[in-house]
mmCIF file of C-alpha atoms in Angstrom:
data_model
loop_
_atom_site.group_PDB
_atom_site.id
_atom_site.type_symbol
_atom_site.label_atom_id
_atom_site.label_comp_id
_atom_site.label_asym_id
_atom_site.label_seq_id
_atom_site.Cartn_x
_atom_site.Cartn_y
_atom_site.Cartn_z
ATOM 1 C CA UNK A 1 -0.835 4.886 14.015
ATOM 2 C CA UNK A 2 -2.463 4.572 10.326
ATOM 3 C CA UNK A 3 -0.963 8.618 10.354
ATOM 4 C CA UNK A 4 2.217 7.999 11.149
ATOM 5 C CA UNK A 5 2.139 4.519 8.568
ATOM 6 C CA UNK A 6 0.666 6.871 5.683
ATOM 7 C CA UNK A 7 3.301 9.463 6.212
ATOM 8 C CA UNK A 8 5.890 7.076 6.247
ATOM 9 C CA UNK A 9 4.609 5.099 3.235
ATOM 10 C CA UNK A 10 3.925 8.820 1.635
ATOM 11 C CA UNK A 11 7.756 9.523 1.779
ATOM 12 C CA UNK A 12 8.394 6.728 0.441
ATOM 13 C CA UNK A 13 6.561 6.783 -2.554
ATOM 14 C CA UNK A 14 7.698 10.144 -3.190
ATOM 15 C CA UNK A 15 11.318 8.815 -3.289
ATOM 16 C CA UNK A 16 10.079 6.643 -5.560
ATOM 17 C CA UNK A 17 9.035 9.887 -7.654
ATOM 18 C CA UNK A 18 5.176 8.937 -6.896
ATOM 19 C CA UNK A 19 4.307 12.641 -5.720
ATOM 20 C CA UNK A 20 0.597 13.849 -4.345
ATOM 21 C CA UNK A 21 0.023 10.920 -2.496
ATOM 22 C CA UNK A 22 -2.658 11.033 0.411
ATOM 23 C CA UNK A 23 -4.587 8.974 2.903
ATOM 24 C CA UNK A 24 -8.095 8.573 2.152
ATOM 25 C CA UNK A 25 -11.662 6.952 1.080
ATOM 26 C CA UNK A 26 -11.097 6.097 -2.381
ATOM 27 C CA UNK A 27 -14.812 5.682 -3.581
ATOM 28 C CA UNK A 28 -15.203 2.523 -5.715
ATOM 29 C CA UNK A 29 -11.934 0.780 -4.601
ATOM 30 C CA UNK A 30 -12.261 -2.716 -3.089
ATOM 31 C CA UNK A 31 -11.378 -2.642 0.722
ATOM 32 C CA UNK A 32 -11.861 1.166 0.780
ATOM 33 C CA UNK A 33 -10.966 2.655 4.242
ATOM 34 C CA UNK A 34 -10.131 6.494 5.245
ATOM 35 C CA UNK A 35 -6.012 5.202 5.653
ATOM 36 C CA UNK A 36 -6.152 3.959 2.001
ATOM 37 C CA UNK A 37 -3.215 5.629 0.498
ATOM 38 C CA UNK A 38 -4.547 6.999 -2.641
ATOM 39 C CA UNK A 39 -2.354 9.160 -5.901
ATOM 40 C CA UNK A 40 -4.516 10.773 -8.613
ATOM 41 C CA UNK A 41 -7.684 9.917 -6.732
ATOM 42 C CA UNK A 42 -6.811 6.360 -7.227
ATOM 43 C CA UNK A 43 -5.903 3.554 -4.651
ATOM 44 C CA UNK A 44 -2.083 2.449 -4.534
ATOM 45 C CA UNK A 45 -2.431 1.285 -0.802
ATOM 46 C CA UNK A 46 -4.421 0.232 1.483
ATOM 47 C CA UNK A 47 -3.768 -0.082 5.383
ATOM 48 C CA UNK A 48 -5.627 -2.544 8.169
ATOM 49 C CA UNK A 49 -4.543 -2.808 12.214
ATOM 50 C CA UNK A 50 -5.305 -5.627 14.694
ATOM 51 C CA UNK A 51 -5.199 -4.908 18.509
ATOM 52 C CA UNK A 52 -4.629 -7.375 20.922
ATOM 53 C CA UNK A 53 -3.597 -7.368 24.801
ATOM 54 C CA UNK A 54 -0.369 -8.813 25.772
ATOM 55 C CA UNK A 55 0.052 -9.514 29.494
ATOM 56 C CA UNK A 56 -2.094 -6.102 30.010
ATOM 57 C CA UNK A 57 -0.357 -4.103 27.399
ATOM 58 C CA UNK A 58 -2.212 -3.114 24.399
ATOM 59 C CA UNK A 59 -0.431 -4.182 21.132
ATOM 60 C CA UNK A 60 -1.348 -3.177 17.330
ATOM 61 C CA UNK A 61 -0.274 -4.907 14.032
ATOM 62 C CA UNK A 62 -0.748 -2.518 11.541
ATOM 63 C CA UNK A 63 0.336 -3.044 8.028
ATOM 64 C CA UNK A 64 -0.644 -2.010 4.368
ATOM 65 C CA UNK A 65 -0.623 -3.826 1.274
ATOM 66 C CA UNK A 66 0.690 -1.502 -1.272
ATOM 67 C CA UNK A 67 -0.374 -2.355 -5.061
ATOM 68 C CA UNK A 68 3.369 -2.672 -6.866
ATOM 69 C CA UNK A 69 3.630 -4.301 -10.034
ATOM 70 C CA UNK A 70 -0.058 -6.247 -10.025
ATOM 71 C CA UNK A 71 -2.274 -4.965 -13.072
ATOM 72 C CA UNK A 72 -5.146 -2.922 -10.948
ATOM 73 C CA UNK A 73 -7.689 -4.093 -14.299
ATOM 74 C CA UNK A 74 -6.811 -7.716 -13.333
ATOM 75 C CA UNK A 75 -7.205 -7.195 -9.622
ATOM 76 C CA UNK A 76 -10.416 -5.035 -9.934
ATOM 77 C CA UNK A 77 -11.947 -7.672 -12.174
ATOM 78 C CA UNK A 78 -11.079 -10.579 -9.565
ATOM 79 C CA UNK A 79 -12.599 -8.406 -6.924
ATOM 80 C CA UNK A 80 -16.157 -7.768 -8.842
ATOM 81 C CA UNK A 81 -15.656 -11.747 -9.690
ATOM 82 C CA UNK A 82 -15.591 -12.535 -6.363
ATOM 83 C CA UNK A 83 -18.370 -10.312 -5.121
ATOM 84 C CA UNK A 84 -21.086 -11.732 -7.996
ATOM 85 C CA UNK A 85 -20.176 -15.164 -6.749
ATOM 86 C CA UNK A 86 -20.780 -14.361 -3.441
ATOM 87 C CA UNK A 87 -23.983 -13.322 -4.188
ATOM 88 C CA UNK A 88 -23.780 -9.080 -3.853
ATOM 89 C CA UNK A 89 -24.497 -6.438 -5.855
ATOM 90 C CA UNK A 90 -20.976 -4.807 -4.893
ATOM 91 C CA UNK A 91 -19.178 -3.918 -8.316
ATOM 92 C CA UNK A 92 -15.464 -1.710 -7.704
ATOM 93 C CA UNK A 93 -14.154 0.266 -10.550
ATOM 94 C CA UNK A 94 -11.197 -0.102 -12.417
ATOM 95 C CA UNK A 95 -10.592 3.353 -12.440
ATOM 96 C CA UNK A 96 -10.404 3.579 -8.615
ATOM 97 C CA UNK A 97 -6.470 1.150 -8.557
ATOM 98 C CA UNK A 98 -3.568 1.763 -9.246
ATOM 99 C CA UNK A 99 -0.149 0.586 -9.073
ATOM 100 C CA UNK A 100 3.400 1.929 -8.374
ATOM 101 C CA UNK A 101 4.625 0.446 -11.290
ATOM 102 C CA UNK A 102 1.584 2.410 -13.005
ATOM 103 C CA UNK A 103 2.821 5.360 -11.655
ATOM 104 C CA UNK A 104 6.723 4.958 -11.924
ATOM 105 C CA UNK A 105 6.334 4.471 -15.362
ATOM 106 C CA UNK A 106 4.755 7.538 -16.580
ATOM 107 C CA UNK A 107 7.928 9.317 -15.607
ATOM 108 C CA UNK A 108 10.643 9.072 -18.403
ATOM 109 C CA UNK A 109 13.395 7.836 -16.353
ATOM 110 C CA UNK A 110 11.798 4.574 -15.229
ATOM 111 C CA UNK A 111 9.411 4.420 -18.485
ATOM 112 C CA UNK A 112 11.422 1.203 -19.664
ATOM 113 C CA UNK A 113 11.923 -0.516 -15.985
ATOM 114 C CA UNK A 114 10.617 -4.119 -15.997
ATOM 115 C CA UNK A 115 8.698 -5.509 -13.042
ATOM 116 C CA UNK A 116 11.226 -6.811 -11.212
ATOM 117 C CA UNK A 117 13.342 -3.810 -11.291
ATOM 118 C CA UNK A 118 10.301 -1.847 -9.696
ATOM 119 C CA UNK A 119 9.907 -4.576 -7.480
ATOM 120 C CA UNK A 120 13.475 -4.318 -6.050
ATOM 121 C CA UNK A 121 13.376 -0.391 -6.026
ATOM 122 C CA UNK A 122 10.759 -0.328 -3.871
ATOM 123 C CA UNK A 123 11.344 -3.299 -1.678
ATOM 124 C CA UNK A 124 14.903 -1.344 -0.676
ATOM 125 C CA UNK A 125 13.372 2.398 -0.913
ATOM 126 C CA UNK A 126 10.803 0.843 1.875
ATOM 127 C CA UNK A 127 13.337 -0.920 3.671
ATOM 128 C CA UNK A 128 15.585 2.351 3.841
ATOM 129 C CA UNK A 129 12.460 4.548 5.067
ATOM 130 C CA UNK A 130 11.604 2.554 7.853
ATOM 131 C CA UNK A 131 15.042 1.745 9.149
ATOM 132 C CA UNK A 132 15.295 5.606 9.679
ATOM 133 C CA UNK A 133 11.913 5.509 11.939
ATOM 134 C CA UNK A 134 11.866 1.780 13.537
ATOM 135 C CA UNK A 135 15.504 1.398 14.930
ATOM 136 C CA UNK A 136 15.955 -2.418 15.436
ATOM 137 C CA UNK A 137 15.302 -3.689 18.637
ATOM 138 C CA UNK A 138 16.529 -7.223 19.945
ATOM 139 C CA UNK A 139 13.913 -8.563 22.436
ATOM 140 C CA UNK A 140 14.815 -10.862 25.106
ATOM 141 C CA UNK A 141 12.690 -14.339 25.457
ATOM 142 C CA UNK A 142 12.298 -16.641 28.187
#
């Protein structure tokens, strides 16, 4: 399942113009996991799954939380913030997060794109690559 999520997530990325992406451990990247979705060596995604039984039939939520427009400095320093109040020696580095926004932007043609133009670019490039590989289904309830 985290596969066939990556892939999907992969192509869409690369619609995006985000090319070389790749599941993986990203060392140093808060909430690392080997279905972390990573471009450069750096974390723009990472994936989690939840398996339950329902009425005998095994059942996953998986999902990822991709890293759009949120600056990963800001978001790497909450995450070592956290972890020294907490107590643990855990520190993540900035280096290891980045963002599609990050990434867009480096290309010419979306250099001067503001945040919410990313945003909606991505929210419809998503919602077009999983359309093609979820068809809707209308389930019935009791």
């Amino acid at each position: 399942i985290y596969r066939d999520l990556a892939s999907q997530l992969a192509a869409a990325l690369a619609r995006l113009g985000i090319g070389d992406v790749a599941p993986g451990a990203v060392e140093g990247s808060w909430c690392d996991g080997r279905y972390n979705l990573a471009v450069g060596g750096a974390k723009i995604a990472g994936t989690a799954q939840a398996w339950k039984r329902v009425q005998g039939t095994p059942v996953a939520l998986v999902h990822a939380v991709i890293v759009v427009t949120a600056d990963p400095a800001d978001l790497t320093a909450r995450a070592n913030a956290c972890e020294e109040a907490l107590g643990n020696p855990t520190r993540y580095r900035e280096a290891a997060l980045t963002s599609v926004a990050r990434c867009m932007r480096r290309d010419a043609r979306h250099a001067r794109l503001g945040d919410e133009q990313i945003e909606q670019r991505v929210l419809d490039v998503l919602a077009e690559q999983f359309a093609r590989v979820v068809p809707p289904r209308v389930s019935e309830t009791a």
